[in-house]
Amino acid sequence: MKKSHKIIVGIILLVVILLYYFFVHPTLNIQSFTGLWFIVSLLVLLFLYTLYIRTLANSVIISKIQKVLVSLVFLLIVGGALGFLFSSKIFHAKLYSKRINVEQVEFSNKTIHDVDFTKTPILDRKSTEKLGDKVMGDMPELVSQFEVSDEYTQISYKNSVYRVTPLEYAGFFKYFTNRSEGIPAYIIVNSTNGKTQLVKLKDLGLDGMKYVPSAYFGENLQRRLQLKYPTKIFGTPSFEIDEKGHPYYICTTYGYYGVNSKQYVNGMVLFDPITGDSKKYDVGHFPKWVDRIYPESLIMNEVDDNGSLKNGFLNSIIGQKNVTVTSDGYNYLEKDGDIWIYSGITSANKDTSNLGFVLTNLRTHRTLKFACSGADEQAAMASAEGEVKNYGYDATFPLLVNVAGHPVYLLSLKDSGGLVKMYAMVDAKDYQSVTVVSADSYNNLDLLKKQYIANLAGESGESVKGKLSKATIVVNSVNFMTIDGKTKAYIVDDKGLRYKIEATNTNEDILAFMHTGDKYEIEYLKSDDIQIIKSIKKN
């Protein structure tokens, strides 16, 4: 009878452990906190079971097993704590700063192509979600059974930029009603013009998606993924489509240095939600059509570490000498068929100015940094809102684009209902220079670009050649004039060439003390008449 009790309790314990593992599916990897605590909990349960059976049968073997279990639990807890501590930023600041390789480059047409509005994601996430909900509402046969996922992954697709999101089961009972057919469609929204389409998989000759995050039991995507790759550490899968429209989930895998410290991407699993098949890829061998492997949050952390930990951990907290961080927000750019994440770089005190910009490829991890001082995104947004303050419009977080070789913030202005009413361009170096147009036509973006370039010239009738040129000039004469409330300096150099520059808060000290014979380094736009200086510093 006592022996049967031991067997029954053992079987119950085993069933509980297996059920827990099936439903919770923790990773079996001690580098992850969840994996470490699952293994520790498992060993503790086994130890308690040995205590139970030892009261029934005092065994030398069981006593030895208990000692081994206690030793393992102790080693895992202490080793995990020490591993987390000694692999942290406190001891490895410079190693953390190097987990992303930042290339210093100049802002030019080679590094960022001149803005192409057919590939510029002007539509922000909130507007995209409204369009997705609207197209779903037009499908009564689907809206009662499925919901629109809030994923909306930014992708490069068919030579343009889109956001794509799947449908998902509208609850447990709707899953059972529809599981045999699976999820029948996904939504795709063009981020340049707002054209929205609900793509039915049967129209592509495909079956429904059965292995998705909103499914249950063995058809749940995360469960199926973790059970097939039990030692892999996964994040949240992202939904994408290939160039033929076939849906996939991009499942990034991670590693750590130590325990849950210094996270890095070590691979990717490409998961087919229709068949449940998957394929593992190593870093450097990802398919070209895949756009989002490195998550935005990880990239922002890596860039922050790169800018703050180069001179040690204590300096990042106390002295903060040469410490830089990313600005409050990010956006996306399309470049050479890939999606890049963009953010400003500012000082540790997070004032209203940027020291430069950083771009990171979400597929390859390549990172470019532009040293370009100017206003931060929040200042640009406030400046654009001030330009139309009588309407009370709110600005969206801007995009960084290249206009005539010049870094420019491109943003939308919305009314209280969330509808885009205007587009704006704000000079990234001088946020007081703002150009706005109505958003009643998509073609107005081209008009916005033309007006902005004309404003660079100072007069709309002046012919401007967009590429910035550099020169060193010696001042022969300088005169100041105030036109429409703006002060401009008119300069003639020792060669008789004529220039003009508008006084701003970034150059006023230079212009105020300019004298004949002074030498300056300038960047300027070529014009048919007077050259337009965009930046100036004393040689």
CSV table of C-alpha atoms in Angstrom, one decimal, residues 100-108 110-113 299-300 302-303 326 330-336 338-345 356-371 377 398-402 407:
chain,number,residue,atom,x,y,z
A,100,ILE,CA,26.5,47.5,-31.8
A,101,ASN,CA,29.0,48.7,-34.4
A,102,VAL,CA,28.3,52.4,-35.2
A,103,GLU,CA,29.7,53.7,-38.4
A,104,GLN,CA,30.4,57.5,-38.5
A,105,VAL,CA,29.2,58.8,-41.9
A,106,GLU,CA,28.4,62.1,-43.5
A,107,PHE,CA,24.8,63.1,-44.4
A,108,SER,CA,24.7,62.9,-48.2
A,110,LYS,CA,25.0,58.3,-50.9
A,111,THR,CA,24.1,57.5,-47.3
A,112,ILE,CA,20.5,58.7,-47.4
A,113,HIS,CA,18.9,59.0,-50.8
A,299,ILE,CA,18.4,48.6,-30.9
A,300,MET,CA,17.6,51.7,-28.8
A,302,GLU,CA,22.3,49.1,-27.8
A,303,VAL,CA,22.7,52.7,-29.1
A,326,THR,CA,18.7,58.4,-28.1
A,330,TYR,CA,11.9,56.6,-33.3
A,331,ASN,CA,10.5,56.2,-36.7
A,332,TYR,CA,11.2,54.2,-39.9
A,333,LEU,CA,12.9,54.8,-43.2
A,334,GLU,CA,13.2,52.7,-46.4
A,335,LYS,CA,16.7,52.5,-47.7
A,336,ASP,CA,17.8,50.1,-50.5
A,338,ASP,CA,15.4,47.4,-46.3
A,339,ILE,CA,13.6,49.0,-43.3
A,340,TRP,CA,15.8,51.1,-41.1
A,341,ILE,CA,14.9,52.6,-37.6
A,342,TYR,CA,15.8,56.2,-37.1
A,343,SER,CA,16.3,58.2,-33.9
A,344,GLY,CA,18.1,61.4,-32.8
A,345,ILE,CA,21.2,61.5,-30.6
A,356,GLY,CA,23.2,63.9,-34.7
A,357,PHE,CA,21.1,61.0,-36.0
A,358,VAL,CA,21.4,57.3,-36.0
A,359,LEU,CA,20.0,54.7,-38.5
A,360,THR,CA,19.9,51.0,-37.9
A,361,ASN,CA,19.0,48.3,-40.4
A,362,LEU,CA,16.4,46.0,-38.8
A,363,ARG,CA,17.6,43.0,-40.8
A,364,THR,CA,21.4,43.3,-40.9
A,365,HIS,CA,22.0,45.4,-37.8
A,366,ARG,CA,24.2,47.8,-39.7
A,367,THR,CA,24.2,51.2,-38.0
A,368,LEU,CA,25.0,54.6,-39.3
A,369,LYS,CA,25.6,57.7,-37.3
A,370,PHE,CA,25.5,61.3,-38.7
A,371,ALA,CA,27.1,64.1,-36.7
A,377,GLU,CA,12.2,66.0,-32.8
A,398,PRO,CA,8.8,63.1,-37.6
A,399,LEU,CA,10.7,61.2,-40.2
A,400,LEU,CA,14.2,62.2,-41.1
A,401,VAL,CA,14.6,62.7,-44.9
A,402,ASN,CA,17.0,64.1,-47.4
A,407,PRO,CA,18.6,66.8,-43.3
